[in-house]
């Protein structure tokens, strides 16, 4: 069974280095945006914060309880991985990751993993009295 072609034959596209370069740059930009979005979303989920800042869904005690429920090595590893990954993002894409994402959202004693107050960058803005 043969098929007949309808319409006019389309010639193959000629190699266009500018088009190839544009596509590769677009893909690199998409990857950068995806990495940034995914890291920021995971950070916000872990600490219970949002951007723009509106405090945390967790109290200091709740965050401490969450950390305490993890094996200590796991909690330390998660926080260390986050710092290292944010350093990678800053190295690969300088200036795109806001500074508040480059460390924990709460004050943390790095030796004891004791959770302190929510850092000012994540606190809800003060409301003015009327």
Coordinates of N, CA, C and O in Angstrom, one line a residue:
X1 N 0.9 -1.2 0.0 CA 0.0 0.0 0.0 C 0.9 1.2 0.0 O 1.8 1.4 0.8
X2 N 0.7 2.1 -0.9 CA 1.5 3.3 -1.0 C 0.7 4.5 -0.6 O -0.5 4.5 -0.8
X3 N 1.4 5.4 -0.1 CA 0.7 6.7 0.3 C 1.1 7.8 -0.6 O 2.3 7.8 -1.1
X4 N 0.2 8.6 -1.0 CA 0.5 9.7 -1.9 C 0.6 10.9 -1.0 O -0.2 11.1 -0.1
X5 N 1.6 11.7 -1.3 CA 1.8 13.0 -0.6 C 0.9 14.0 -1.2 O 0.8 14.2 -2.4
X6 N 0.2 14.8 -0.3 CA -0.6 15.9 -0.8 C 0.2 17.2 -0.4 O 0.9 17.2 0.5
X7 N 0.0 18.2 -1.2 CA 0.6 19.4 -0.9 C 2.0 19.4 -1.5 O 2.4 18.5 -2.2
X8 N 2.7 20.4 -1.3 CA 4.1 20.6 -1.8 C 5.1 20.1 -0.9 O 5.0 20.1 0.3
X9 N 6.2 19.5 -1.4 CA 7.3 19.0 -0.6 C 7.9 20.2 0.2 O 8.1 21.2 -0.4
X10 N 8.3 19.9 1.4 CA 8.9 20.9 2.3 C 10.4 20.5 2.3 O 10.8 19.4 2.7
X11 N 11.3 21.5 1.9 CA 12.7 21.2 1.9 C 13.2 21.2 3.4 O 12.6 21.8 4.2
X12 N 14.2 20.4 3.6 CA 14.8 20.3 5.0 C 15.3 21.7 5.4 O 15.8 22.5 4.5
X13 N 15.2 22.0 6.7 CA 15.7 23.3 7.1 C 17.3 23.3 7.1 O 17.9 22.3 7.4
X14 N 17.8 24.4 6.7 CA 19.3 24.5 6.7 C 19.7 24.8 8.1 O 19.0 25.3 9.0
X15 N 21.0 24.3 8.4 CA 21.6 24.6 9.7 C 21.7 26.1 10.0 O 22.2 26.8 9.1
X16 N 21.1 26.5 11.1 CA 21.1 27.9 11.5 C 21.8 28.0 12.8 O 21.1 27.8 13.9
X17 N 23.1 28.4 12.9 CA 23.7 28.4 14.2 C 23.1 29.4 15.2 O 23.1 29.2 16.4
X18 N 22.6 30.5 14.7 CA 21.9 31.5 15.6 C 20.7 30.9 16.2 O 20.5 31.0 17.4
X19 N 19.9 30.2 15.5 CA 18.7 29.5 16.0 C 19.1 28.5 17.0 O 18.5 28.4 18.1
X20 N 20.1 27.7 16.7 CA 20.6 26.7 17.7 C 21.1 27.4 19.0 O 20.8 26.9 20.1
X21 N 21.8 28.4 18.8 CA 22.3 29.2 20.0 C 21.2 29.7 20.8 O 21.2 29.7 22.1
X22 N 20.2 30.3 20.2 CA 19.1 30.9 20.9 C 18.3 29.8 21.7 O 18.0 30.0 22.8
X23 N 18.1 28.6 21.1 CA 17.5 27.6 21.8 C 18.2 27.1 23.0 O 17.7 26.8 24.0
X24 N 19.5 27.0 22.8 CA 20.4 26.5 23.9 C 20.4 27.5 25.1 O 20.3 27.2 26.3
X25 N 20.4 28.8 24.7 CA 20.3 29.9 25.8 C 19.0 29.9 26.4 O 18.9 30.0 27.7
X26 N 17.9 29.7 25.7 CA 16.6 29.6 26.3 C 16.5 28.4 27.2 O 15.9 28.6 28.3
X27 N 17.0 27.3 26.9 CA 17.0 26.1 27.7 C 17.8 26.4 29.0 O 17.4 26.0 30.1
X28 N 18.9 27.0 28.9 CA 19.8 27.3 30.0 C 19.0 28.3 31.0 O 19.0 28.1 32.2
X29 N 18.4 29.3 30.4 CA 17.6 30.2 31.2 C 16.4 29.5 31.9 O 16.1 29.8 33.1
X30 N 15.8 28.6 31.2 CA 14.7 27.8 31.8 C 15.2 27.0 33.0 O 14.5 26.9 34.0
X31 N 16.3 26.4 32.8 CA 16.9 25.6 33.9 C 17.2 26.4 35.1 O 16.9 26.1 36.2
X32 N 17.8 27.6 34.9 CA 18.1 28.5 36.0 C 16.9 28.9 36.7 O 16.8 28.8 37.9
X33 N 15.8 29.2 36.0 CA 14.6 29.6 36.6 C 14.0 28.4 37.4 O 13.5 28.6 38.5
X34 N 14.0 27.2 36.8 CA 13.5 26.1 37.5 C 14.2 25.8 38.8 O 13.6 25.5 39.8
X35 N 15.6 25.8 38.7 CA 16.4 25.5 39.9 C 16.0 26.5 41.0 O 15.8 26.2 42.1
X36 N 16.0 27.8 40.6 CA 15.7 28.9 41.6 C 14.3 28.7 42.2 O 14.1 28.7 43.4
X37 N 13.3 28.4 41.4 CA 11.9 28.2 41.8 C 11.8 27.0 42.8 O 11.1 27.1 43.8
X38 N 12.4 25.9 42.4 CA 12.3 24.7 43.1 C 13.0 24.8 44.5 O 12.5 24.4 45.5
X39 N 14.2 25.5 44.5 CA 14.9 25.6 45.8 C 14.1 26.5 46.7 O 13.9 26.2 47.9
X40 N 13.6 27.7 46.2 CA 12.8 28.6 47.0 C 11.5 28.0 47.5 O 11.2 28.1 48.7
X41 N 10.9 27.2 46.7 CA 9.7 26.5 47.2 C 10.0 25.5 48.3 O 9.2 25.4 49.3
X42 N 11.0 24.7 48.1 CA 11.4 23.7 49.1 C 11.8 24.4 50.4 O 11.5 24.0 51.5
X43 N 12.5 25.5 50.3 CA 13.0 26.3 51.5 C 11.7 26.8 52.2 O 11.6 26.6 53.4
X44 N 10.8 27.4 51.5 CA 9.6 28.0 52.1 C 8.8 26.8 52.8 O 8.3 27.0 53.9
X45 N 8.7 25.7 52.1 CA 7.9 24.6 52.7 C 8.6 24.1 54.0 O 7.9 23.8 55.0
X46 N 9.9 23.9 54.0 CA 10.6 23.4 55.1 C 10.5 24.3 56.4 O 10.2 23.9 57.5
X47 N 10.6 25.6 56.1 CA 10.6 26.6 57.3 C 9.2 27.1 57.5 O 8.9 27.8 58.5
X48 N 8.2 26.8 56.6 CA 6.9 27.3 56.8 C 6.7 28.8 56.6 O 5.9 29.5 57.2
X49 N 7.5 29.3 55.7 CA 7.5 30.8 55.4 C 7.0 31.0 54.0 O 6.9 30.1 53.2
X50 N 6.7 32.3 53.7 CA 6.2 32.6 52.4 C 6.9 33.9 52.0 O 7.5 34.6 52.8
X51 N 6.9 34.2 50.7 CA 7.5 35.4 50.1 C 6.4 36.1 49.3 O 6.0 35.5 48.3
X52 N 5.9 37.3 49.6 CA 6.5 38.2 50.6 C 6.3 37.7 52.1 O 5.4 36.9 52.3
X53 N 7.2 38.1 52.9 CA 7.3 37.6 54.3 C 6.0 37.9 55.0 O 5.4 39.0 55.0
X54 N 5.5 36.8 55.7 CA 4.3 37.0 56.6 C 4.4 36.1 57.8 O 3.5 35.6 58.3
X55 N 5.7 36.0 58.3 CA 5.9 35.1 59.4 C 6.0 33.7 59.0 O 6.2 33.4 57.8
X56 N 5.9 32.8 59.9 CA 6.0 31.3 59.6 C 4.7 30.7 60.1 O 4.1 31.2 61.1
X57 N 4.3 29.6 59.5 CA 3.1 28.9 59.9 C 3.5 28.1 61.2 O 2.6 27.6 61.9
X58 N 4.8 28.0 61.5 CA 5.2 27.3 62.7 C 5.7 28.2 63.8 O 6.4 29.2 63.5
X59 N 5.3 27.9 65.0 CA 5.9 28.7 66.1 C 7.4 28.2 66.3 O 7.8 27.2 65.7
X60 N 8.1 28.9 67.1 CA 9.5 28.4 67.4 C 9.4 27.0 68.0 O 10.2 26.1 67.6
X61 N 8.5 26.8 68.9 CA 8.4 25.5 69.6 C 8.0 24.4 68.6 O 8.6 23.3 68.6
X62 N 7.1 24.7 67.7 CA 6.7 23.7 66.7 C 7.9 23.4 65.7 O 8.2 22.2 65.4
X63 N 8.7 24.4 65.4 CA 9.8 24.2 64.5 C 10.9 23.3 65.2 O 11.5 22.4 64.7
X64 N 11.0 23.6 66.5 CA 12.0 22.8 67.4 C 11.5 21.4 67.4 O 12.3 20.4 67.3
X65 N 10.2 21.2 67.6 CA 9.6 19.8 67.7 C 9.8 19.1 66.4 O 10.1 17.9 66.4
X66 N 9.7 19.8 65.3 CA 9.9 19.2 63.9 C 11.3 18.7 63.8 O 11.6 17.6 63.4
X67 N 12.2 19.6 64.2 CA 13.7 19.3 64.1 C 14.0 18.1 65.0 O 14.7 17.2 64.6
X68 N 13.5 18.2 66.2 CA 13.7 17.1 67.2 C 13.2 15.7 66.8 O 13.7 14.7 67.1
X69 N 12.1 15.7 66.0 CA 11.5 14.5 65.5 C 12.4 13.8 64.4 O 12.2 12.7 64.1
X70 N 13.3 14.6 63.9 CA 14.2 14.0 62.8 C 15.5 13.4 63.5 O 15.9 13.9 64.6
X71 N 16.1 12.4 63.0 CA 17.4 12.0 63.5 C 18.3 13.3 63.4 O 18.2 14.0 62.4
X72 N 19.1 13.5 64.4 CA 20.0 14.7 64.4 C 20.8 14.8 63.2 O 21.0 15.9 62.6
X73 N 21.4 13.7 62.7 CA 22.2 13.7 61.5 C 21.5 14.2 60.3 O 22.0 14.9 59.5
X74 N 20.2 13.8 60.2 CA 19.4 14.2 59.1 C 19.1 15.7 59.1 O 19.2 16.3 58.1
X75 N 18.7 16.2 60.3 CA 18.4 17.6 60.4 C 19.7 18.4 60.1 O 19.6 19.4 59.3
X76 N 20.8 18.0 60.6 CA 22.1 18.7 60.2 C 22.4 18.7 58.8 O 22.8 19.6 58.1
X77 N 22.2 17.5 58.2 CA 22.4 17.3 56.7 C 21.5 18.2 55.9 O 22.0 18.8 54.9
X78 N 20.2 18.2 56.2 CA 19.3 19.0 55.5 C 19.7 20.5 55.5 O 19.7 21.2 54.5
X79 N 20.1 21.0 56.7 CA 20.5 22.4 56.8 C 21.8 22.7 56.1 O 21.9 23.7 55.4
X80 N 22.7 21.7 56.2 CA 24.0 21.9 55.5 C 23.8 21.8 54.0 O 24.4 22.6 53.3
X81 N 23.0 20.9 53.5 CA 22.7 20.8 52.1 C 22.1 22.1 51.5 O 22.4 22.5 50.5
X82 N 21.2 22.6 52.3 CA 20.5 23.9 51.9 C 21.5 25.0 51.8 O 21.5 25.8 50.8
X83 N 22.4 25.2 52.7 CA 23.5 26.2 52.7 C 24.4 26.0 51.5 O 24.7 26.9 50.7
X84 N 24.8 24.7 51.3 CA 25.7 24.4 50.1 C 25.0 24.6 48.8 O 25.6 25.1 47.8
X85 N 23.7 24.2 48.7 CA 23.0 24.4 47.5 C 22.8 25.9 47.2 O 22.9 26.3 46.0
X86 N 22.5 26.7 48.2 CA 22.3 28.1 48.0 C 23.7 28.7 47.6 O 23.7 29.6 46.7
X87 N 24.8 28.2 48.1 CA 26.1 28.7 47.7 C 26.3 28.3 46.2 O 26.9 29.1 45.4
X88 N 25.9 27.1 45.8 CA 26.0 26.7 44.4 C 25.2 27.7 43.5 O 25.7 28.1 42.5
X89 N 24.0 28.0 43.9 CA 23.1 28.9 43.1 C 23.8 30.2 43.0 O 23.9 30.8 41.9
X90 N 24.3 30.7 44.1 CA 25.0 32.0 44.0 C 26.2 32.0 43.2 O 26.5 33.0 42.5
X91 N 26.9 30.9 43.2 CA 28.1 30.8 42.3 C 27.8 30.6 40.9 O 28.4 31.3 40.0
X92 N 26.8 29.8 40.6 CA 26.4 29.6 39.2 C 25.6 30.8 38.6 O 25.7 31.1 37.4
X93 N 24.8 31.4 39.4 CA 23.9 32.5 39.0 C 24.0 33.6 39.9 O 23.1 33.9 40.7
X94 N 25.1 34.4 39.9 CA 25.3 35.4 40.9 C 24.2 36.4 41.0 O 23.7 36.9 40.0
X95 N 23.7 36.7 42.2 CA 22.8 37.7 42.5 C 21.3 37.4 42.3 O 20.4 38.2 42.5
X96 N 21.0 36.2 41.8 CA 19.6 35.8 41.6 C 18.8 35.3 42.8 O 17.6 35.4 42.9
X97 N 19.6 34.7 43.8 CA 18.9 34.2 45.0 C 19.0 35.2 46.1 O 20.0 35.7 46.5
X98 N 17.8 35.7 46.5 CA 17.7 36.7 47.6 C 18.5 36.2 48.8 O 18.5 35.0 49.2
X99 N 19.1 37.1 49.5 CA 20.0 36.8 50.6 C 19.3 36.0 51.7 O 19.8 35.1 52.4
X100 N 18.0 36.3 51.9 CA 17.3 35.6 53.0 C 17.1 34.1 52.8 O 16.8 33.4 53.7
X101 N 17.4 33.6 51.6 CA 17.3 32.2 51.3 C 18.6 31.5 51.5 O 18.7 30.3 51.3
X102 N 19.7 32.2 51.9 CA 21.0 31.7 51.9 C 21.3 31.1 53.3 O 22.5 30.6 53.5
X103 N 20.4 31.2 54.2 CA 20.6 30.6 55.6 C 19.2 30.2 56.1 O 18.2 30.5 55.5
X104 N 19.1 29.6 57.3 CA 17.9 29.2 57.8 C 16.9 30.4 58.1 O 17.4 31.5 58.3
X105 N 15.6 30.2 58.1 CA 14.7 31.2 58.3 C 14.6 31.6 59.8 O 14.2 32.7 60.2
X106 N 14.9 30.6 60.7 CA 15.0 30.8 62.1 C 16.4 30.9 62.5 O 17.3 30.3 61.9
X107 N 16.7 31.6 63.6 CA 18.0 31.5 64.2 C 18.2 30.1 64.7 O 17.3 29.5 65.3
X108 N 19.3 29.5 64.4 CA 19.6 28.1 64.8 C 21.0 28.1 65.4 O 22.0 28.5 64.8
X109 N 21.1 27.5 66.6 CA 22.4 27.2 67.1 C 22.9 26.0 66.4 O 22.4 24.9 66.5
X110 N 24.0 26.2 65.6 CA 24.5 25.2 64.7 C 25.1 24.0 65.4 O 25.2 22.9 64.9
X111 N 25.5 24.1 66.7 CA 26.1 23.0 67.4 C 25.0 22.2 68.1 O 25.1 20.9 68.2
X112 N 23.9 22.8 68.6 CA 22.9 22.0 69.3 C 21.6 21.9 68.6 O 20.7 21.2 69.0
X113 N 21.5 22.6 67.5 CA 20.2 22.6 66.7 C 19.0 23.1 67.5 O 17.9 22.7 67.4
X114 N 19.3 24.1 68.3 CA 18.3 24.8 69.1 C 17.7 25.9 68.2 O 18.5 26.7 67.8
X115 N 16.4 25.9 68.1 CA 15.7 26.9 67.2 C 15.5 28.1 68.0 O 14.9 28.1 69.2
X116 N 15.9 29.3 67.5 CA 15.6 30.6 68.1 C 14.5 31.3 67.3 O 13.7 30.7 66.6
X117 N 14.5 32.6 67.4 CA 13.4 33.4 66.8 C 13.5 33.4 65.3 O 14.5 33.1 64.7
X118 N 12.4 33.7 64.7 CA 12.3 33.8 63.2 C 13.1 35.1 62.8 O 13.0 36.1 63.5
X119 N 13.9 34.9 61.8 CA 14.8 36.0 61.4 C 13.9 37.2 60.9 O 12.9 37.0 60.3
X120 N 14.4 38.4 61.1 CA 13.6 39.6 60.6 C 13.2 39.6 59.2 O 12.1 40.0 58.8
X121 N 14.0 39.0 58.3 CA 13.7 39.0 56.9 C 12.4 38.2 56.6 O 11.7 38.4 55.5
X122 N 12.0 37.3 57.5 CA 10.8 36.5 57.3 C 9.6 36.9 58.2 O 8.5 36.3 58.1
X123 N 9.8 37.9 59.0 CA 8.7 38.3 59.9 C 7.7 39.1 59.2 O 8.0 39.8 58.2
X124 N 6.5 39.0 59.6 CA 5.4 39.7 59.0 C 5.6 41.2 59.2 O 6.1 41.6 60.3
X125 N 5.3 42.0 58.2 CA 5.6 43.5 58.4 C 4.7 44.0 59.5 O 3.5 43.5 59.7
X126 N 5.2 44.9 60.3 CA 4.4 45.6 61.4 C 3.3 46.3 60.7 O 3.4 47.0 59.7
X127 N 2.1 46.2 61.4 CA 1.0 47.0 60.9 C 0.9 48.3 61.7 O 1.2 48.3 62.9
X128 N 0.5 49.3 61.0 CA 0.4 50.6 61.7 C -1.0 50.8 62.4 O -2.0 50.3 61.8
X129 N -1.0 51.3 63.6 CA -2.2 51.5 64.3 C -2.9 52.7 63.7 O -2.3 53.7 63.3
X130 N -4.2 52.6 63.6 CA -5.0 53.7 63.0 C -5.7 54.5 64.1 O -5.9 54.2 65.2

